[in-house]
Amino acid sequence: MDQKTMSETKIETTVHGMMAEFTTVDSLLSACRRVRDAGYTKTDAYTPFPVHGIDKALGIKPTALPWICLIAGATGTCIALAMQIWMNSIDYKYIISGKPYLSLPAFIPVAFELTILLASFGAFFGMWALNGLPKFSNPMFTDPRFDRATDDRFFLYVDASDERYDAAGVRSLMADTGSDYINEVVEDDSPKEVPKPVFLIWGLAVAASLVPLICILTMRVTNSSRPRFHIFFDMDFSPAKDAQQVTSLFADNRAMRSDVPGTVARGQMEESLDMLSGIDVEALTLSDPPRVERLVRAYMQADDEAKAEEQETLEKEAEEAAEVTEAAPASVMDTTPWVENNPLTVDAELLAIGQQQFAIYCSVCHGMDGYGNGLVNQRAQSISAPTWVPPASMHQETLYADKYPDGKLFSTISNGIRKMPGYAGQIKLKDRWAIVAYVRALQKSQNASLDLVPDAKKAAVEKAVEEAKAELKRQAEEAEKAAAARQQAQQ
Amino acid sequence: MSEHAAPAVKPADDPAFQLPASLRSLQMPLLGGGLVALLIGMGLAFSVSDADMPRFGMSAYLTAFLYVLTIVLGCLFFVLIQHLVRAGWSVVVRRVAECMMIMTIPMAFLFLPILFSVFSEGTLFVWTDSEYASKLHLDENMWETKKLFLNGPFFLVRALIYFGIWGALAVYYWRGSVNQDETGERAATDRMQYWSGPAVMAFSLSLSFAAFDWGMSLAPMWFSTMFGVYMFAGGILAAHCAITLLTYVLQRAGALKEEVTPEHYHDLGKYIFGFIVFWTYISFSQYMLIWYGNIPEETEWFFSRQEGGFGYLSIGLIFFHWLLPFFGTMSRHVRRRPGVMAFWAAYILVVHFIDIYWIVMPEARMVEQHTVPSFGGGLGILASLLCVIGMTALVVGLVLRVAGGNRIVPVRDPRLRESIIFENI
């Protein structure tokens, strides 16, 4: 190429601006001031080290970065608080060390961290955005003299896109500032095309990065007899023993440990000894202290020996009472001070539970109506079982609340009487008391008069009674007719 | 290298480096007035101390003492840290801090009443009461172990060590700086820098243990390893405020007109802002760990600060010690205005007193546990205020006296010019 073509090529390339080189900071600063005063705004200065006051000299406006930082930080606070309130107080309520769901002190560290994180992001990426980064090349680099900007030279640059830009004018202005070297900044003529191998490598990297994802996906959707590949172990391999496993850790080789005698588990204290035994313990303390001691041992410390002894006492008492009833009715009373009233609040809900439990456990012998003619009894009668003692009717007067206190009834359900076994193992404590309540209701129902019905419902009840009577009458007539018809047929 | 022409460094005996006459004339009134206010305050405080609040009088004194001491020690730390990092910007305000730092010597004398109270049972620290453990039914073995640390003679020894360290550091750095005014030797700066590392370590440990001794042992059953840092955080914050305020006062009185620029206020403002956050961070850390752990003997300290009027004070600290000054000093435009910065500095100095009051005074009440802490009525509040105003005035009077006898800028410090022309980027 000859000289002419070279210069022509140069003219065709895009001009980005004008740069001037300075050897001292002071000359740079005064040049900056002159350029600023001449009204140029799209300017920049390049120095090997920070120069105080250069932003003022160039007339650079204060940055908006602090505001970006503040807004990003405030966003972080809001996100953190909203996230924690949502997660811990609304979506998945979870009590952590007894604190309320929405406890601000616990939320502050995360809010603090996220504020800082987002503020840093705001500062970092905001700075990038404001500086127009990332930028792989700057047209300033086309001039080899610019390399000394990181060493011992100072550069001033005026951008061609500035409104006032005029190549000759800027050149003469810069010449006035005493710069030794002024040059036009032109387009970087290095090839803009990205080399092909870069795409290849990029494509391969993307493909390789998909492999783990595909592996995970495959494992999630396909069936396999092999154990799952664990990336996160979570709690899949807990060293804790299962309930019935064997262990060498304890002498009895049981992994499952029973309560230490005397342990009071959470919630257990709600149940008083009165409620557990059906005995008024305070009154018993006055009459029979050793028995109280035994009761405490039996119930509170799960002492089997004490339990057996207590059982014996109850059986003996029951026998004595039975004998006494036969020999001389009501002459000797049961000496145990039973709890008189149901310790639970008796309401419709409790009675419903009682009814359900009675139907499940008691009605098989005692009958749904409590008259003692349940299915088991009917069967025993039909096969004339020799050792069978017929179950008691709930509706005999000796079992009414004034002769047979609630506590005693409870104790009978729990510990059994005569042929009836104790049901403490099958029926939960509160359900046993519910049955007691239901039995009382059942007893009352058999002695009910119309006066007990509230006025508002009286009419309905009377009507129902009438209907029932009519129905019974009709059934009786039908039966009569049927019998007569049968007789006729026989004759 | 600056936008404006660099000012020439004035000669060492320029009037700009002398304490202005208007402030010089305040010395005696401050000293006398301070002493009188302190004595009246103490008298009032002891009159409030009856059978219900036997410790009120000495507690009011301790509050005032700790308030001034934390600021003085903050200034000592400020000086040490400037040498440690070889800071150039701070030289023009360093002498102000040095004048306050040397007050560790008078503070040692002001400590004597507290020392005396340790040897007369139960007048300030409950652990000096020989029946304390039996009154609260404390475990004998545990209390015996605690008494290995909390006993009069060892307390005295420790106090001597603390004041020994602080006094030695203050005198060493004061002498180094003041002597340099005359000799101008560069080696003095090098020596001070050389010793600043060990000095900061000795300072930090002694401050932390002093905080345990004089602040935390008021409630001997409570403990927090964060407490020393907490006291330091409040102190260093208040120290920066005191430096800002005093510098501003000096400028208003006519000194340092050209030397201290908005750039220096800007930097002090950054520190104030930073240490507001630091104080909040430390106090919250201390609170949250105890709140989360929820162990009775630890939560008891915060619990007693949530009862009665102290509950409002606790909430107030969040707003007035953190939220308000945090947003108040956040902006660069605020920090570059000396007048506004002086206002915030004065404001935080007041709040710092409330902080110290909040630490000390709730413990003044307890003979038995579970009595609600009180302010001691209007008279009690007046007494507490008189005590702190008196002691502050007394020490400020001494600071002015010291400043009057010396220059208020280290005039031959090798970095003085760098400091004068300093600019924030």
mmCIF file of C-alpha atoms in Angstrom, chain A residues 368-371 394-395 400 437-450 452:
data_model
loop_
_atom_site.group_PDB
_atom_site.id
_atom_site.type_symbol
_atom_site.label_atom_id
_atom_site.label_comp_id
_atom_site.label_asym_id
_atom_site.label_seq_id
_atom_site.Cartn_x
_atom_site.Cartn_y
_atom_site.Cartn_z
ATOM 1 C CA MET A 368 -77.022 -50.748 73.896
ATOM 2 C CA ASP A 369 -79.704 -49.751 76.378
ATOM 3 C CA GLY A 370 -77.655 -50.858 79.386
ATOM 4 C CA TYR A 371 -80.133 -53.489 80.568
ATOM 5 C CA MET A 394 -77.211 -50.247 84.556
ATOM 6 C CA HIS A 395 -80.722 -49.476 85.640
ATOM 7 C CA TYR A 400 -77.382 -45.015 90.663
ATOM 8 C CA ALA A 437 -71.029 -39.579 82.064
ATOM 9 C CA TYR A 438 -72.919 -41.482 79.390
ATOM 10 C CA VAL A 439 -74.001 -44.235 81.795
ATOM 11 C CA ARG A 440 -75.445 -41.538 84.090
ATOM 12 C CA ALA A 441 -77.327 -40.097 81.143
ATOM 13 C CA LEU A 442 -78.539 -43.538 80.204
ATOM 14 C CA GLN A 443 -79.808 -44.127 83.741
ATOM 15 C CA LYS A 444 -81.612 -40.788 83.755
ATOM 16 C CA SER A 445 -83.176 -41.551 80.377
ATOM 17 C CA GLN A 446 -84.988 -44.576 81.767
ATOM 18 C CA ASN A 447 -86.591 -42.569 84.551
ATOM 19 C CA ALA A 448 -87.366 -39.495 82.556
ATOM 20 C CA SER A 449 -90.752 -37.805 82.763
ATOM 21 C CA LEU A 450 -92.238 -35.355 80.354
ATOM 22 C CA LEU A 452 -87.961 -32.671 82.191
#
